Amino acid sequence: MKNGACERLRPESFGDYRDSFFIDYVIRTKLKGRNLNSLFINNRNLLNKLKVVSCNNQIIEIKDKLESGELVYMKIEKQKNDLQNLKSIELLNIPGTIDTFVYLINGYEVYGIDRIKDTVELIKSIDVVIGDIHFTVPDDAFRDLFFPNFCETLYSIKPIEAFFHQFGKDEYIYLYIFGKNDQNLENFELRRVQTFMAKLIFNKNGYVGRILATWGELNAYQWGCPNFIGF
C-alpha cells in the first residue's frame, strides 16, 4: 500500500481511527474464551524491546535483562518441510470457480499459506529461559504459522521481535511474529503477501497464550500503513 493512502487527510478519515477500530475488533473477537484480557493489548512502541543478538534465516536469538534483573534468553528455530510429508491436507473449493485453497493441514487451520507449495517453512522450536527457569513452548503455539518472517522488514511486516511488559508485580514477555509468504522485491504490495500477525505471550511460568490476526483481518484495517501499530 502506498503511503499516500495512509495520510491523515481529514479528522473524520478512517486513517485517524484505524488502530482504535482494529483494537476494538481484536478485543471483541480474539480474547474471549482464551484466558486473555485487554491487558495484553499494547502499543509495542511504548514497551521495552529486548535485544536481538543474532538473526538469520534459520535461527534468531534474543538476550536481555528484565527490570527485575533476571536474564531472559529466547531462541527460535525455523525448518523447511515438504508439504506432502505432512499427514493430511484439506482443500477448500470456491463454488463457481476453479480456485482451490489450503484450508486444513493435519486437522487444524493454517495461516500464512493458501495455495499448495512444494516446500514450506515452519517454526521448529521456541525455547525460553527466564532467570533459572527454562521451558520449551508447546508446538500448538506456532505449528499453524507458515512462512514466518525472521529478519526482514517490508512496510508493516516486521522481523521477529520480543518486548517486556511490567504490569504491577507481574512481568510479561511478548513475542511478535509475522508471515512473509509471497514477499519479494517485485511484490511490494502487502495485500498480495500471505501474512499474519501473531503475538505469543509468556510469563515466568511459561506460555500464556497468543493473539493472532489473519491476512484478511489485517487488510480490512489498512495494516499496510507504515505507522500501523496493531496489538
PDB file of C-alpha atoms in Angstrom:
ATOM      1  CA  MET A   1       0.000   0.000   0.000  1.00  0.00           C
ATOM      2  CA  LYS A   2       1.392   3.390  -0.931  1.00  0.00           C
ATOM      3  CA  ASN A   3       1.986   5.825   1.887  1.00  0.00           C
ATOM      4  CA  GLY A   4      -0.366   8.352   0.339  1.00  0.00           C
ATOM      5  CA  ALA A   5      -3.314   6.114   1.145  1.00  0.00           C
ATOM      6  CA  CYS A   6      -2.304   6.250   4.813  1.00  0.00           C
ATOM      7  CA  GLU A   7      -2.056  10.001   5.260  1.00  0.00           C
ATOM      8  CA  ARG A   8      -4.426  11.727   7.654  1.00  0.00           C
ATOM      9  CA  LEU A   9      -6.320  13.871   5.197  1.00  0.00           C
ATOM     10  CA  ARG A  10      -9.177  15.000   7.454  1.00  0.00           C
ATOM     11  CA  PRO A  11     -10.297  14.433  11.061  1.00  0.00           C
ATOM     12  CA  GLU A  12     -13.120  12.130  10.065  1.00  0.00           C
ATOM     13  CA  SER A  13     -10.917   9.960   7.852  1.00  0.00           C
ATOM     14  CA  PHE A  14     -10.665   6.262   8.612  1.00  0.00           C
ATOM     15  CA  GLY A  15      -6.900   6.541   8.984  1.00  0.00           C
ATOM     16  CA  ASP A  16      -7.263   8.643  12.122  1.00  0.00           C
ATOM     17  CA  TYR A  17      -9.172   5.873  13.851  1.00  0.00           C
ATOM     18  CA  ARG A  18      -7.803   2.792  12.102  1.00  0.00           C
ATOM     19  CA  ASP A  19      -5.837   1.488  15.074  1.00  0.00           C
ATOM     20  CA  SER A  20      -8.690   2.113  17.509  1.00  0.00           C
ATOM     21  CA  PHE A  21     -11.129   0.250  15.259  1.00  0.00           C
ATOM     22  CA  PHE A  22      -8.693  -2.639  14.906  1.00  0.00           C
ATOM     23  CA  ILE A  23      -8.071  -2.859  18.664  1.00  0.00           C
ATOM     24  CA  ASP A  24     -11.808  -2.841  19.318  1.00  0.00           C
ATOM     25  CA  TYR A  25     -12.205  -5.692  16.827  1.00  0.00           C
ATOM     26  CA  VAL A  26      -9.377  -7.683  18.447  1.00  0.00           C
ATOM     27  CA  ILE A  27     -10.809  -7.258  21.950  1.00  0.00           C
ATOM     28  CA  ARG A  28     -14.274  -8.330  20.791  1.00  0.00           C
ATOM     29  CA  THR A  29     -13.190 -11.350  18.757  1.00  0.00           C
ATOM     30  CA  LYS A  30      -9.767 -12.592  19.874  1.00  0.00           C
ATOM     31  CA  LEU A  31      -9.756 -12.645  23.675  1.00  0.00           C
ATOM     32  CA  LYS A  32     -12.934 -14.362  24.828  1.00  0.00           C
ATOM     33  CA  GLY A  33     -12.539 -17.983  25.893  1.00  0.00           C
ATOM     34  CA  ARG A  34      -8.741 -17.834  25.710  1.00  0.00           C
ATOM     35  CA  ASN A  35      -7.938 -16.742  29.297  1.00  0.00           C
ATOM     36  CA  LEU A  36      -6.695 -13.458  27.843  1.00  0.00           C
ATOM     37  CA  ASN A  37      -7.811  -9.910  28.516  1.00  0.00           C
ATOM     38  CA  SER A  38      -7.200  -6.395  27.288  1.00  0.00           C
ATOM     39  CA  LEU A  39      -4.083  -6.176  29.480  1.00  0.00           C
ATOM     40  CA  PHE A  40      -2.299  -7.951  26.631  1.00  0.00           C
ATOM     41  CA  ILE A  41      -3.292  -5.346  24.028  1.00  0.00           C
ATOM     42  CA  ASN A  42      -0.386  -2.926  23.816  1.00  0.00           C
ATOM     43  CA  ASN A  43       1.344  -0.304  21.734  1.00  0.00           C
ATOM     44  CA  ARG A  44       4.687  -2.053  21.444  1.00  0.00           C
ATOM     45  CA  ASN A  45       6.341   1.272  20.664  1.00  0.00           C
ATOM     46  CA  LEU A  46       5.842   2.089  24.352  1.00  0.00           C
ATOM     47  CA  LEU A  47       7.251  -1.205  25.656  1.00  0.00           C
ATOM     48  CA  ASN A  48      10.845  -2.180  26.339  1.00  0.00           C
ATOM     49  CA  LYS A  49      12.215  -4.053  23.348  1.00  0.00           C
ATOM     50  CA  LEU A  50      14.512  -6.986  24.120  1.00  0.00           C
ATOM     51  CA  LYS A  51      17.816  -7.161  22.273  1.00  0.00           C
ATOM     52  CA  VAL A  52      18.193  -9.421  19.253  1.00  0.00           C
ATOM     53  CA  VAL A  53      21.763 -10.717  19.442  1.00  0.00           C
ATOM     54  CA  SER A  54      21.657 -12.936  16.355  1.00  0.00           C
ATOM     55  CA  CYS A  55      19.326 -13.248  13.381  1.00  0.00           C
ATOM     56  CA  ASN A  56      19.492 -15.191  10.141  1.00  0.00           C
ATOM     57  CA  ASN A  57      17.005 -17.098   8.035  1.00  0.00           C
ATOM     58  CA  GLN A  58      17.209 -20.173  10.279  1.00  0.00           C
ATOM     59  CA  ILE A  59      17.754 -19.018  13.860  1.00  0.00           C
ATOM     60  CA  ILE A  60      17.044 -15.911  15.866  1.00  0.00           C
ATOM     61  CA  GLU A  61      18.371 -15.362  19.384  1.00  0.00           C
ATOM     62  CA  ILE A  62      17.160 -12.746  21.845  1.00  0.00           C
ATOM     63  CA  LYS A  63      19.017 -11.978  25.057  1.00  0.00           C
ATOM     64  CA  ASP A  64      18.444  -9.170  27.533  1.00  0.00           C
ATOM     65  CA  LYS A  65      17.834  -8.274  31.159  1.00  0.00           C
ATOM     66  CA  LEU A  66      14.421  -7.620  32.681  1.00  0.00           C
ATOM     67  CA  GLU A  67      13.715  -4.784  35.098  1.00  0.00           C
ATOM     68  CA  SER A  68      13.886  -7.332  37.923  1.00  0.00           C
ATOM     69  CA  GLY A  69      17.482  -8.005  36.926  1.00  0.00           C
ATOM     70  CA  GLU A  70      16.771 -11.504  35.644  1.00  0.00           C
ATOM     71  CA  LEU A  71      18.220 -12.532  32.319  1.00  0.00           C
ATOM     72  CA  VAL A  72      15.904 -13.640  29.529  1.00  0.00           C
ATOM     73  CA  TYR A  73      17.007 -15.713  26.554  1.00  0.00           C
ATOM     74  CA  MET A  74      14.876 -16.818  23.634  1.00  0.00           C
ATOM     75  CA  LYS A  75      15.831 -18.992  20.691  1.00  0.00           C
ATOM     76  CA  ILE A  76      13.545 -19.504  17.702  1.00  0.00           C
ATOM     77  CA  GLU A  77      14.477 -22.026  15.017  1.00  0.00           C
ATOM     78  CA  LYS A  78      12.988 -22.458  11.562  1.00  0.00           C
ATOM     79  CA  GLN A  79      12.710 -25.581   9.428  1.00  0.00           C
ATOM     80  CA  LYS A  80      11.721 -26.415   5.869  1.00  0.00           C
ATOM     81  CA  ASN A  81       9.389 -29.256   5.089  1.00  0.00           C
ATOM     82  CA  ASP A  82       7.893 -30.906   2.044  1.00  0.00           C
ATOM     83  CA  LEU A  83       4.201 -30.107   2.198  1.00  0.00           C
ATOM     84  CA  GLN A  84       3.392 -33.616   1.015  1.00  0.00           C
ATOM     85  CA  ASN A  85       5.161 -35.023   4.086  1.00  0.00           C
ATOM     86  CA  LEU A  86       2.513 -33.555   6.341  1.00  0.00           C
ATOM     87  CA  LYS A  87      -0.140 -36.030   7.383  1.00  0.00           C
ATOM     88  CA  SER A  88      -3.178 -34.558   5.679  1.00  0.00           C
ATOM     89  CA  ILE A  89      -4.160 -31.528   3.661  1.00  0.00           C
ATOM     90  CA  GLU A  90      -7.771 -30.443   3.184  1.00  0.00           C
ATOM     91  CA  LEU A  91      -8.567 -28.085   0.339  1.00  0.00           C
ATOM     92  CA  LEU A  92     -11.408 -25.607   0.048  1.00  0.00           C
ATOM     93  CA  ASN A  93     -13.013 -25.055  -3.346  1.00  0.00           C
ATOM     94  CA  ILE A  94     -14.796 -21.768  -4.038  1.00  0.00           C
ATOM     95  CA  PRO A  95     -18.205 -22.555  -5.604  1.00  0.00           C
ATOM     96  CA  GLY A  96     -18.470 -21.465  -9.217  1.00  0.00           C
ATOM     97  CA  THR A  97     -14.710 -21.096  -9.655  1.00  0.00           C
ATOM     98  CA  ILE A  98     -11.679 -23.280 -10.204  1.00  0.00           C
ATOM     99  CA  ASP A  99      -9.868 -21.715  -7.252  1.00  0.00           C
ATOM    100  CA  THR A 100      -8.629 -24.126  -4.599  1.00  0.00           C
ATOM    101  CA  PHE A 101      -7.252 -23.035  -1.249  1.00  0.00           C
ATOM    102  CA  VAL A 102      -5.473 -24.811   1.577  1.00  0.00           C
ATOM    103  CA  TYR A 103      -7.949 -24.988   4.456  1.00  0.00           C
ATOM    104  CA  LEU A 104      -6.705 -27.527   6.990  1.00  0.00           C
ATOM    105  CA  ILE A 105      -3.339 -29.219   7.499  1.00  0.00           C
ATOM    106  CA  ASN A 106      -3.153 -32.095   9.969  1.00  0.00           C
ATOM    107  CA  GLY A 107      -6.645 -31.166  11.132  1.00  0.00           C
ATOM    108  CA  TYR A 108      -6.056 -27.540  12.101  1.00  0.00           C
ATOM    109  CA  GLU A 109      -6.476 -24.222  10.344  1.00  0.00           C
ATOM    110  CA  VAL A 110      -3.294 -22.675   8.983  1.00  0.00           C
ATOM    111  CA  TYR A 111      -2.054 -19.127   8.498  1.00  0.00           C
ATOM    112  CA  GLY A 112       0.429 -17.666   6.034  1.00  0.00           C
ATOM    113  CA  ILE A 113      -0.416 -20.096   3.235  1.00  0.00           C
ATOM    114  CA  ASP A 114      -3.409 -20.508   0.955  1.00  0.00           C
ATOM    115  CA  ARG A 115      -2.051 -22.427  -2.047  1.00  0.00           C
ATOM    116  CA  ILE A 116      -0.237 -25.723  -2.419  1.00  0.00           C
ATOM    117  CA  LYS A 117       3.542 -25.292  -2.391  1.00  0.00           C
ATOM    118  CA  ASP A 118       6.224 -27.954  -2.740  1.00  0.00           C
ATOM    119  CA  THR A 119       8.244 -26.695   0.215  1.00  0.00           C
ATOM    120  CA  VAL A 120       7.038 -24.757   3.229  1.00  0.00           C
ATOM    121  CA  GLU A 121       8.775 -23.007   6.107  1.00  0.00           C
ATOM    122  CA  LEU A 122       7.706 -23.528   9.693  1.00  0.00           C
ATOM    123  CA  ILE A 123       8.956 -22.737  13.160  1.00  0.00           C
ATOM    124  CA  LYS A 124      10.754 -25.789  14.503  1.00  0.00           C
ATOM    125  CA  SER A 125      11.005 -24.762  18.144  1.00  0.00           C
ATOM    126  CA  ILE A 126      10.896 -21.857  20.566  1.00  0.00           C
ATOM    127  CA  ASP A 127      12.974 -22.128  23.734  1.00  0.00           C
ATOM    128  CA  VAL A 128      12.736 -19.585  26.526  1.00  0.00           C
ATOM    129  CA  VAL A 129      14.887 -19.060  29.613  1.00  0.00           C
ATOM    130  CA  ILE A 130      13.846 -16.550  32.282  1.00  0.00           C
ATOM    131  CA  GLY A 131      16.265 -16.437  35.188  1.00  0.00           C
ATOM    132  CA  ASP A 132      16.861 -20.062  36.127  1.00  0.00           C
ATOM    133  CA  ILE A 133      13.600 -21.283  34.592  1.00  0.00           C
ATOM    134  CA  HIS A 134      13.743 -22.950  31.178  1.00  0.00           C
ATOM    135  CA  PHE A 135      10.745 -24.029  29.150  1.00  0.00           C
ATOM    136  CA  THR A 136      10.025 -25.123  25.607  1.00  0.00           C
ATOM    137  CA  VAL A 137       6.968 -23.538  24.051  1.00  0.00           C
ATOM    138  CA  PRO A 138       4.287 -26.091  23.064  1.00  0.00           C
ATOM    139  CA  ASP A 139       4.093 -26.561  19.318  1.00  0.00           C
ATOM    140  CA  ASP A 140       0.400 -25.704  19.165  1.00  0.00           C
ATOM    141  CA  ALA A 141       1.507 -22.117  19.759  1.00  0.00           C
ATOM    142  CA  PHE A 142       3.214 -21.947  16.356  1.00  0.00           C
ATOM    143  CA  ARG A 143       2.640 -25.124  14.297  1.00  0.00           C
ATOM    144  CA  ASP A 144      -0.006 -23.394  12.147  1.00  0.00           C
ATOM    145  CA  LEU A 145       2.154 -20.351  11.307  1.00  0.00           C
ATOM    146  CA  PHE A 146       3.589 -20.898   7.823  1.00  0.00           C
ATOM    147  CA  PHE A 147       6.455 -18.899   6.319  1.00  0.00           C
ATOM    148  CA  PRO A 148       7.347 -16.907   9.449  1.00  0.00           C
ATOM    149  CA  ASN A 149       9.405 -13.796   8.791  1.00  0.00           C
ATOM    150  CA  PHE A 150      12.642 -13.844  10.791  1.00  0.00           C
ATOM    151  CA  CYS A 151      14.803 -10.827   9.904  1.00  0.00           C
ATOM    152  CA  GLU A 152      13.291  -8.837   7.031  1.00  0.00           C
ATOM    153  CA  THR A 153      11.214  -5.653   7.021  1.00  0.00           C
ATOM    154  CA  LEU A 154       8.576  -4.752   4.423  1.00  0.00           C
ATOM    155  CA  TYR A 155       6.293  -1.884   5.411  1.00  0.00           C
ATOM    156  CA  SER A 156       4.273  -3.293   8.330  1.00  0.00           C
ATOM    157  CA  ILE A 157       5.848  -6.753   8.154  1.00  0.00           C
ATOM    158  CA  LYS A 158       8.478  -6.684  10.874  1.00  0.00           C
ATOM    159  CA  PRO A 159      11.220  -9.109  11.933  1.00  0.00           C
ATOM    160  CA  ILE A 160      10.581 -11.296  14.963  1.00  0.00           C
ATOM    161  CA  GLU A 161      10.696  -9.029  17.998  1.00  0.00           C
ATOM    162  CA  ALA A 162      10.239  -9.501  21.746  1.00  0.00           C
ATOM    163  CA  PHE A 163       9.065  -6.915  24.262  1.00  0.00           C
ATOM    164  CA  PHE A 164       8.925  -6.746  28.047  1.00  0.00           C
ATOM    165  CA  HIS A 165       5.792  -5.548  29.858  1.00  0.00           C
ATOM    166  CA  GLN A 166       5.757  -4.742  33.573  1.00  0.00           C
ATOM    167  CA  PHE A 167       2.225  -4.628  34.994  1.00  0.00           C
ATOM    168  CA  GLY A 168       2.302  -4.105  38.738  1.00  0.00           C
ATOM    169  CA  LYS A 169       4.253  -7.033  40.131  1.00  0.00           C
ATOM    170  CA  ASP A 170       3.619  -9.137  37.044  1.00  0.00           C
ATOM    171  CA  GLU A 171       6.111  -9.402  34.194  1.00  0.00           C
ATOM    172  CA  TYR A 172       5.214 -10.497  30.688  1.00  0.00           C
ATOM    173  CA  ILE A 173       7.168 -11.076  27.510  1.00  0.00           C
ATOM    174  CA  TYR A 174       5.524 -10.693  24.110  1.00  0.00           C
ATOM    175  CA  LEU A 175       6.954 -12.337  21.005  1.00  0.00           C
ATOM    176  CA  TYR A 176       5.691 -10.879  17.709  1.00  0.00           C
ATOM    177  CA  ILE A 177       5.769 -12.992  14.544  1.00  0.00           C
ATOM    178  CA  PHE A 178       4.651 -12.012  11.036  1.00  0.00           C
ATOM    179  CA  GLY A 179       4.243 -14.134   7.918  1.00  0.00           C
ATOM    180  CA  LYS A 180       6.066 -13.425   4.662  1.00  0.00           C
ATOM    181  CA  ASN A 181       4.704 -15.896   2.101  1.00  0.00           C
ATOM    182  CA  ASP A 182       4.983 -14.415  -1.440  1.00  0.00           C
ATOM    183  CA  GLN A 183       7.079 -11.498  -0.187  1.00  0.00           C
ATOM    184  CA  ASN A 184       9.798 -10.445  -2.618  1.00  0.00           C
ATOM    185  CA  LEU A 185      11.378  -7.336  -4.088  1.00  0.00           C
ATOM    186  CA  GLU A 186       8.990  -7.279  -7.031  1.00  0.00           C
ATOM    187  CA  ASN A 187       5.908  -7.787  -4.887  1.00  0.00           C
ATOM    188  CA  PHE A 188       5.804  -4.660  -2.749  1.00  0.00           C
ATOM    189  CA  GLU A 189       2.067  -4.622  -2.111  1.00  0.00           C
ATOM    190  CA  LEU A 190       1.234  -6.078   1.294  1.00  0.00           C
ATOM    191  CA  ARG A 191      -2.217  -7.128   0.167  1.00  0.00           C
ATOM    192  CA  ARG A 192      -0.534  -9.714  -2.048  1.00  0.00           C
ATOM    193  CA  VAL A 193       1.583 -11.164   0.768  1.00  0.00           C
ATOM    194  CA  GLN A 194       0.052 -14.131   2.576  1.00  0.00           C
ATOM    195  CA  THR A 195       0.795 -12.997   6.085  1.00  0.00           C
ATOM    196  CA  PHE A 196      -0.473 -12.937   9.650  1.00  0.00           C
ATOM    197  CA  MET A 197       0.341 -11.126  12.871  1.00  0.00           C
ATOM    198  CA  ALA A 198       0.863 -13.326  15.920  1.00  0.00           C
ATOM    199  CA  LYS A 199       1.650 -12.257  19.469  1.00  0.00           C
ATOM    200  CA  LEU A 200       2.836 -15.038  21.779  1.00  0.00           C
ATOM    201  CA  ILE A 201       2.546 -14.196  25.476  1.00  0.00           C
ATOM    202  CA  PHE A 202       4.798 -15.520  28.242  1.00  0.00           C
ATOM    203  CA  ASN A 203       5.322 -15.051  31.950  1.00  0.00           C
ATOM    204  CA  LYS A 204       7.748 -16.705  34.372  1.00  0.00           C
ATOM    205  CA  ASN A 205       5.574 -19.806  34.487  1.00  0.00           C
ATOM    206  CA  GLY A 206       5.681 -20.365  30.744  1.00  0.00           C
ATOM    207  CA  TYR A 207       3.454 -19.854  27.737  1.00  0.00           C
ATOM    208  CA  VAL A 208       0.219 -17.986  28.490  1.00  0.00           C
ATOM    209  CA  GLY A 209      -1.464 -17.817  25.082  1.00  0.00           C
ATOM    210  CA  ARG A 210      -1.491 -15.910  21.840  1.00  0.00           C
ATOM    211  CA  ILE A 211      -3.375 -13.298  19.851  1.00  0.00           C
ATOM    212  CA  LEU A 212      -3.476 -13.756  16.082  1.00  0.00           C
ATOM    213  CA  ALA A 213      -4.837 -11.720  13.208  1.00  0.00           C
ATOM    214  CA  THR A 214      -5.208 -13.262   9.770  1.00  0.00           C
ATOM    215  CA  TRP A 215      -4.208 -11.784   6.437  1.00  0.00           C
ATOM    216  CA  GLY A 216      -7.812 -10.864   5.665  1.00  0.00           C
ATOM    217  CA  GLU A 217      -8.330  -9.171   9.023  1.00  0.00           C
ATOM    218  CA  LEU A 218      -5.158  -7.118   8.681  1.00  0.00           C
ATOM    219  CA  ASN A 219      -6.078  -5.973   5.179  1.00  0.00           C
ATOM    220  CA  ALA A 220      -9.536  -4.941   6.357  1.00  0.00           C
ATOM    221  CA  TYR A 221      -7.924  -2.443   8.715  1.00  0.00           C
ATOM    222  CA  GLN A 222      -5.352  -0.992   6.283  1.00  0.00           C
ATOM    223  CA  TRP A 223      -2.450  -2.520   8.124  1.00  0.00           C
ATOM    224  CA  GLY A 224      -0.095  -1.712   5.252  1.00  0.00           C
ATOM    225  CA  CYS A 225       0.359   1.829   6.532  1.00  0.00           C
ATOM    226  CA  PRO A 226       3.908   2.185   7.917  1.00  0.00           C
ATOM    227  CA  ASN A 227       2.643   3.554  11.240  1.00  0.00           C
ATOM    228  CA  PHE A 228       0.210   0.681  11.839  1.00  0.00           C
ATOM    229  CA  ILE A 229       0.514  -0.400  15.477  1.00  0.00           C
ATOM    230  CA  GLY A 230      -1.651  -3.488  15.851  1.00  0.00           C
ATOM    231  CA  PHE A 231      -1.782  -5.175  19.247  1.00  0.00           C
TER     232      PHE A 231
END
